[in-house]
């Protein structure tokens, strides 16, 4: 097995320390940072994402794989910065105002990072004006809103309206998700994309950014 295949396989098993060591080995072998990222770490995360979508693995496996991905990124980050590898797209994510659920949102974030997106996480209980400020500050391509409560999903409409009045609505894509959210709800509030799960959200984000690149 090549070192890149090793990185992918170890990441899928969630072996954080071994992923880090394998990335260091790949660097020592002279592989470039972009190749290690895309063909090692992101390849492994992509496989986990697909399995998660097909219910072949569950939340704990994804969280453990994401931890391993983060461990692999530690030796890689300085090289990525110096070699000028650009993020595939810029995302601002948060759980809407009044809502404290963040497990699903964190999974979406991790899957998106696994696809090479730069994700700014605003956390939970995020008021709409914070989404607008972050969209402007980070020049976001995509705003991602998560909600788990039927009482808070309506806050997403407020985010859409705030992005409109803030003058940035037409410059970005608004993605929504979370257990009570549906495609028809997404359309009814004027958002752009509904994703039912973290893997679909990451795939949609990568497709959106590839189109606008
Ligand atoms: Co709460 N809770 N909770 N809770 N909680 C639910 C959501 C509930 C369905 C439980 C129930 O009654 N059966 C219910 C909501 C009912 C409703 O509105 N329809 C509920 C309630 C009522 C409440 C409180 C009001 C309870 C109370 O205090 N009386 C309270 C509200 C607090 C608040 O937010 N203001 C509350 C509190 C909590 C805890 C703090 C204890 C805890 C949250 C801890 C945390 O997140 N750090 C909690 C939990 C854990 C749950 C359940 C058990 C699990 C949620 C979860 O993490 N699922 C949940 C019941 C259940 O789902 N079985 C429940 C796993 C996660 C991976 O799935 O978040 O759906 P999910 O994310 C998925 C997709 O939805 C999607 O991708 C993810 C992975 O594929 N996705 C996106 C999510 N965001 C996305 C964004 C996208 C795209 C996809 O694009 C932007």
GROMACS .gro file of C-alpha atoms and ligand atoms in nm:
model
  304
    1UNK     CA    1   0.000   0.000   0.000
    2UNK     CA    2   0.133   0.349  -0.085
    3UNK     CA    3   0.167   0.611   0.188
    4UNK     CA    4  -0.133   0.800   0.046
    5UNK     CA    5  -0.347   0.486   0.059
    6UNK     CA    6  -0.220   0.432   0.416
    7UNK     CA    7  -0.330   0.782   0.515
    8UNK     CA    8  -0.678   0.727   0.368
    9UNK     CA    9  -0.719   0.383   0.530
   10UNK     CA   10  -0.593   0.498   0.872
   11UNK     CA   11  -0.819   0.805   0.861
   12UNK     CA   12  -1.120   0.584   0.790
   13UNK     CA   13  -1.031   0.381   1.099
   14UNK     CA   14  -0.995   0.701   1.302
   15UNK     CA   15  -0.632   0.634   1.401
   16UNK     CA   16  -0.537   0.997   1.469
   17UNK     CA   17  -0.175   0.946   1.581
   18UNK     CA   18  -0.101   0.706   1.296
   19UNK     CA   19  -0.257   0.941   1.039
   20UNK     CA   20  -0.031   1.218   1.166
   21UNK     CA   21   0.273   0.989   1.144
   22UNK     CA   22   0.176   0.875   0.792
   23UNK     CA   23   0.139   1.237   0.679
   24UNK     CA   24   0.485   1.312   0.821
   25UNK     CA   25   0.619   1.009   0.631
   26UNK     CA   26   0.458   1.131   0.308
   27UNK     CA   27   0.617   1.475   0.358
   28UNK     CA   28   0.956   1.308   0.418
   29UNK     CA   29   0.909   1.105   0.097
   30UNK     CA   30   0.879   1.436  -0.089
   31UNK     CA   31   0.509   1.423  -0.174
   32UNK     CA   32   0.361   1.770  -0.212
   33UNK     CA   33   0.109   1.907   0.038
   34UNK     CA   34  -0.180   1.931  -0.210
   35UNK     CA   35  -0.142   1.566  -0.311
   36UNK     CA   36  -0.130   1.451   0.052
   37UNK     CA   37  -0.439   1.658   0.130
   38UNK     CA   38  -0.645   1.555  -0.171
   39UNK     CA   39  -0.534   1.197  -0.236
   40UNK     CA   40  -0.476   1.099   0.128
   41UNK     CA   41  -0.683   1.291   0.382
   42UNK     CA   42  -0.972   1.412   0.164
   43UNK     CA   43  -0.995   1.077  -0.014
   44UNK     CA   44  -1.039   0.900   0.322
   45UNK     CA   45  -1.292   1.154   0.445
   46UNK     CA   46  -1.482   1.121   0.115
   47UNK     CA   47  -1.515   0.746   0.165
   48UNK     CA   48  -1.642   0.797   0.522
   49UNK     CA   49  -1.887   1.061   0.392
   50UNK     CA   50  -2.028   0.816   0.137
   51UNK     CA   51  -2.063   0.542   0.399
   52UNK     CA   52  -2.234   0.783   0.639
   53UNK     CA   53  -2.481   0.878   0.366
   54UNK     CA   54  -2.562   0.510   0.303
   55UNK     CA   55  -2.598   0.443   0.680
   56UNK     CA   56  -2.298   0.208   0.670
   57UNK     CA   57  -2.128   0.409   0.946
   58UNK     CA   58  -2.276   0.639   1.211
   59UNK     CA   59  -2.204   0.967   1.395
   60UNK     CA   60  -1.928   0.831   1.625
   61UNK     CA   61  -1.724   0.691   1.331
   62UNK     CA   62  -1.753   1.023   1.148
   63UNK     CA   63  -1.646   1.221   1.454
   64UNK     CA   64  -1.347   0.989   1.507
   65UNK     CA   65  -1.248   1.014   1.138
   66UNK     CA   66  -1.277   1.393   1.156
   67UNK     CA   67  -1.048   1.396   1.460
   68UNK     CA   68  -0.797   1.188   1.263
   69UNK     CA   69  -0.827   1.431   0.971
   70UNK     CA   70  -0.749   1.721   1.205
   71UNK     CA   71  -0.444   1.534   1.340
   72UNK     CA   72  -0.321   1.480   0.982
   73UNK     CA   73  -0.365   1.848   0.905
   74UNK     CA   74  -0.127   1.955   1.184
   75UNK     CA   75   0.202   1.876   0.998
   76UNK     CA   76   0.041   1.968   0.665
   77UNK     CA   77  -0.095   2.315   0.744
   78UNK     CA   78   0.238   2.510   0.734
   79UNK     CA   79   0.317   2.350   0.396
   80UNK     CA   80  -0.028   2.424   0.258
   81UNK     CA   81   0.006   2.788   0.358
   82UNK     CA   82   0.357   2.823   0.212
   83UNK     CA   83   0.261   2.644  -0.111
   84UNK     CA   84  -0.044   2.871  -0.143
   85UNK     CA   85  -0.304   2.595  -0.178
   86UNK     CA   86  -0.633   2.779  -0.191
   87UNK     CA   87  -0.950   2.671  -0.015
   88UNK     CA   88  -1.211   2.533  -0.256
   89UNK     CA   89  -1.463   2.780  -0.115
   90UNK     CA   90  -1.550   2.987   0.190
   91UNK     CA   91  -1.838   2.885   0.416
   92UNK     CA   92  -1.995   3.051   0.718
   93UNK     CA   93  -2.194   2.809   0.931
   94UNK     CA   94  -2.404   2.836   1.245
   95UNK     CA   95  -2.705   2.706   1.434
   96UNK     CA   96  -2.977   2.971   1.426
   97UNK     CA   97  -3.091   3.193   1.712
   98UNK     CA   98  -3.261   3.017   2.002
   99UNK     CA   99  -3.124   2.676   1.905
  100UNK     CA  100  -2.842   2.505   2.096
  101UNK     CA  101  -2.813   2.181   1.895
  102UNK     CA  102  -2.472   2.157   1.731
  103UNK     CA  103  -2.385   1.791   1.669
  104UNK     CA  104  -2.528   1.788   1.316
  105UNK     CA  105  -2.386   2.131   1.239
  106UNK     CA  106  -2.041   2.015   1.350
  107UNK     CA  107  -2.067   1.712   1.122
  108UNK     CA  108  -2.158   1.934   0.828
  109UNK     CA  109  -1.858   2.154   0.908
  110UNK     CA  110  -1.621   1.855   0.926
  111UNK     CA  111  -1.748   1.705   0.600
  112UNK     CA  112  -1.709   2.040   0.428
  113UNK     CA  113  -1.354   2.076   0.560
  114UNK     CA  114  -1.295   1.725   0.429
  115UNK     CA  115  -1.388   1.859   0.085
  116UNK     CA  116  -1.129   2.136   0.115
  117UNK     CA  117  -1.365   2.420   0.212
  118UNK     CA  118  -1.258   2.691   0.458
  119UNK     CA  119  -1.535   2.692   0.720
  120UNK     CA  120  -1.597   2.974   0.970
  121UNK     CA  121  -1.810   2.834   1.252
  122UNK     CA  122  -2.025   3.089   1.438
  123UNK     CA  123  -2.143   2.828   1.690
  124UNK     CA  124  -2.498   2.802   1.824
  125UNK     CA  125  -2.776   3.053   1.899
  126UNK     CA  126  -2.654   3.279   1.619
  127UNK     CA  127  -2.866   3.589   1.546
  128UNK     CA  128  -2.920   3.681   1.180
  129UNK     CA  129  -2.708   3.998   1.196
  130UNK     CA  130  -2.407   3.784   1.294
  131UNK     CA  131  -2.450   3.574   0.979
  132UNK     CA  132  -2.453   3.897   0.775
  133UNK     CA  133  -2.145   4.040   0.947
  134UNK     CA  134  -1.953   3.713   0.900
  135UNK     CA  135  -2.061   3.686   0.534
  136UNK     CA  136  -1.913   4.031   0.471
  137UNK     CA  137  -1.602   3.982   0.683
  138UNK     CA  138  -1.505   3.648   0.526
  139UNK     CA  139  -1.640   3.708   0.171
  140UNK     CA  140  -1.842   3.389   0.210
  141UNK     CA  141  -1.949   3.184  -0.091
  142UNK     CA  142  -2.206   2.993   0.115
  143UNK     CA  143  -2.403   3.067   0.433
  144UNK     CA  144  -2.509   2.750   0.612
  145UNK     CA  145  -2.789   2.755   0.869
  146UNK     CA  146  -2.874   2.459   1.088
  147UNK     CA  147  -3.189   2.421   1.304
  148UNK     CA  148  -3.320   2.123   1.501
  149UNK     CA  149  -3.637   2.271   1.646
  150UNK     CA  150  -3.965   2.347   1.471
  151UNK     CA  151  -3.971   2.663   1.681
  152UNK     CA  152  -3.632   2.787   1.559
  153UNK     CA  153  -3.633   2.681   1.192
  154UNK     CA  154  -3.830   2.999   1.114
  155UNK     CA  155  -3.523   3.199   1.218
  156UNK     CA  156  -3.377   3.090   0.884
  157UNK     CA  157  -3.623   3.319   0.706
  158UNK     CA  158  -3.484   3.602   0.920
  159UNK     CA  159  -3.132   3.515   0.803
  160UNK     CA  160  -3.241   3.527   0.437
  161UNK     CA  161  -3.409   3.866   0.495
  162UNK     CA  162  -3.109   4.003   0.686
  163UNK     CA  163  -2.871   3.898   0.407
  164UNK     CA  164  -3.102   4.080   0.161
  165UNK     CA  165  -3.116   4.401   0.362
  166UNK     CA  166  -2.742   4.374   0.427
  167UNK     CA  167  -2.687   4.386   0.048
  168UNK     CA  168  -2.506   4.050   0.019
  169UNK     CA  169  -2.793   3.812  -0.068
  170UNK     CA  170  -2.706   3.796  -0.439
  171UNK     CA  171  -2.335   3.736  -0.379
  172UNK     CA  172  -2.375   3.403  -0.202
  173UNK     CA  173  -2.566   3.077  -0.173
  174UNK     CA  174  -2.784   3.008   0.131
  175UNK     CA  175  -2.793   2.644   0.240
  176UNK     CA  176  -3.027   2.515   0.511
  177UNK     CA  177  -3.060   2.185   0.695
  178UNK     CA  178  -3.144   2.008   1.019
  179UNK     CA  179  -3.399   1.744   1.115
  180UNK     CA  180  -3.723   1.948   1.077
  181UNK     CA  181  -3.609   2.131   0.761
  182UNK     CA  182  -3.735   2.020   0.418
  183UNK     CA  183  -3.680   2.117   0.058
  184UNK     CA  184  -4.019   2.284   0.038
  185UNK     CA  185  -3.943   2.484   0.355
  186UNK     CA  186  -3.613   2.590   0.197
  187UNK     CA  187  -3.796   2.718  -0.111
  188UNK     CA  188  -4.070   2.886   0.095
  189UNK     CA  189  -3.821   3.107   0.283
  190UNK     CA  190  -3.619   3.198  -0.026
  191UNK     CA  191  -3.305   2.997   0.060
  192UNK     CA  192  -3.118   2.825  -0.224
  193UNK     CA  193  -3.018   2.474  -0.122
  194UNK     CA  194  -3.157   2.217   0.120
  195UNK     CA  195  -2.929   1.929   0.223
  196UNK     CA  196  -3.072   1.636   0.422
  197UNK     CA  197  -2.741   1.523   0.574
  198UNK     CA  198  -2.381   1.627   0.627
  199UNK     CA  199  -2.237   1.434   0.331
  200UNK     CA  200  -2.494   1.581   0.088
  201UNK     CA  201  -2.428   1.929   0.232
  202UNK     CA  202  -2.054   1.891   0.167
  203UNK     CA  203  -2.111   1.758  -0.185
  204UNK     CA  204  -2.350   2.044  -0.263
  205UNK     CA  205  -2.104   2.301  -0.125
  206UNK     CA  206  -1.818   2.161  -0.334
  207UNK     CA  207  -2.038   2.163  -0.647
  208UNK     CA  208  -2.150   2.524  -0.585
  209UNK     CA  209  -1.791   2.645  -0.541
  210UNK     CA  210  -1.662   2.446  -0.840
  211UNK     CA  211  -1.928   2.615  -1.057
  212UNK     CA  212  -1.839   2.966  -0.942
  213UNK     CA  213  -1.458   2.910  -0.961
  214LIG    CO1  214  -3.296   1.840   2.175
  214LIG     N1  215  -3.460   1.813   2.069
  214LIG     N2  216  -3.386   1.978   2.276
  214LIG     N3  217  -3.132   1.845   2.276
  214LIG     N4  218  -3.245   1.684   2.086
  214LIG     C1  219  -3.453   1.719   1.960
  214LIG     C2  220  -3.412   1.787   1.831
  214LIG     C3  221  -3.603   1.661   1.955
  214LIG     C4  222  -3.646   1.607   1.818
  214LIG     C5  223  -3.619   1.554   2.067
  214LIG     C6  224  -3.760   1.500   2.075
  214LIG     O1  225  -3.846   1.563   2.131
  214LIG     N5  226  -3.784   1.383   2.021
  214LIG     C7  227  -3.682   1.784   2.001
  214LIG     C8  228  -3.727   1.880   1.890
  214LIG     C9  229  -3.877   1.872   1.865
  214LIG    C10  230  -3.912   1.964   1.756
  214LIG     O2  231  -3.895   2.082   1.762
  214LIG     N6  232  -3.962   1.907   1.649
  214LIG    C11  233  -3.584   1.849   2.096
  214LIG    C12  234  -3.618   1.940   2.200
  214LIG    C13  235  -3.767   1.965   2.217
  214LIG    C14  236  -3.523   2.003   2.282
  214LIG    C15  237  -3.549   2.102   2.397
  214LIG    C16  238  -3.657   2.207   2.370
  214LIG    C17  239  -3.580   2.018   2.520
  214LIG    C18  240  -3.619   2.097   2.642
  214LIG     O3  241  -3.538   2.165   2.699
  214LIG     N7  242  -3.746   2.087   2.676
  214LIG    C19  243  -3.410   2.166   2.418
  214LIG    C20  244  -3.392   2.290   2.331
  214LIG    C21  245  -3.264   2.363   2.361
  214LIG    C22  246  -3.239   2.468   2.256
  214LIG     O4  247  -3.187   2.435   2.153
  214LIG     N8  248  -3.281   2.590   2.284
  214LIG    C23  249  -3.321   2.057   2.368
  214LIG    C24  250  -3.192   2.038   2.414
  214LIG    C25  251  -3.107   1.937   2.374
  214LIG    C26  252  -2.971   1.910   2.435
  214LIG    C27  253  -2.894   2.037   2.473
  214LIG    C28  254  -2.991   1.828   2.560
  214LIG    C29  255  -2.903   1.820   2.324
  214LIG    C30  256  -2.818   1.900   2.224
  214LIG    C31  257  -2.670   1.887   2.249
  214LIG    C32  258  -2.591   1.942   2.134
  214LIG     O5  259  -2.632   1.949   2.020
  214LIG     N9  260  -2.470   1.983   2.169
  214LIG    C33  261  -3.024   1.765   2.252
  214LIG    C34  262  -3.021   1.651   2.168
  214LIG    C35  263  -2.890   1.574   2.164
  214LIG    C36  264  -3.131   1.611   2.089
  214LIG    C37  265  -3.149   1.485   2.005
  214LIG    C38  266  -3.164   1.368   2.103
  214LIG    C39  267  -3.036   1.450   1.910
  214LIG    C40  268  -3.000   1.562   1.811
  214LIG    C41  269  -2.874   1.523   1.737
  214LIG     O6  270  -2.766   1.569   1.770
  214LIG    N10  271  -2.885   1.430   1.640
  214LIG    C42  272  -3.281   1.515   1.923
  214LIG    C43  273  -3.368   1.393   1.902
  214LIG    C44  274  -3.322   1.308   1.787
  214LIG     O7  275  -3.282   1.361   1.684
  214LIG    N11  276  -3.328   1.181   1.804
  214LIG    C45  277  -3.336   1.632   1.995
  214LIG    C46  278  -2.770   1.375   1.567
  214LIG    C47  279  -2.730   1.471   1.454
  214LIG    C48  280  -2.613   1.409   1.377
  214LIG     O8  281  -2.841   1.483   1.368
  214LIG     O9  282  -2.868   1.727   1.417
  214LIG    O10  283  -3.035   1.603   1.270
  214LIG     P1  284  -2.897   1.623   1.318
  214LIG    O11  285  -2.804   1.658   1.193
  214LIG    C49  286  -2.807   1.585   1.073
  214LIG    C50  287  -2.903   1.641   0.968
  214LIG    O12  288  -3.017   1.701   1.025
  214LIG    C51  289  -2.818   1.730   0.886
  214LIG    O13  290  -2.690   1.670   0.890
  214LIG    C52  291  -2.670   1.605   1.015
  214LIG    C53  292  -2.591   1.477   0.993
  214LIG    O14  293  -2.617   1.413   0.876
  214LIG    N12  294  -2.799   1.872   0.918
  214LIG    C54  295  -2.773   1.960   0.818
  214LIG    C55  296  -2.797   1.937   1.034
  214LIG    N13  297  -2.772   2.066   1.015
  214LIG    C56  298  -2.755   2.083   0.881
  214LIG    C57  299  -2.726   2.198   0.806
  214LIG    C58  300  -2.716   2.183   0.667
  214LIG    C59  301  -2.735   2.061   0.605
  214LIG    C60  302  -2.764   1.948   0.680
  214LIG    O15  303  -2.689   2.284   0.583
  214LIG    C61  304  -2.660   2.408   0.633
   0.00000   0.00000   0.00000
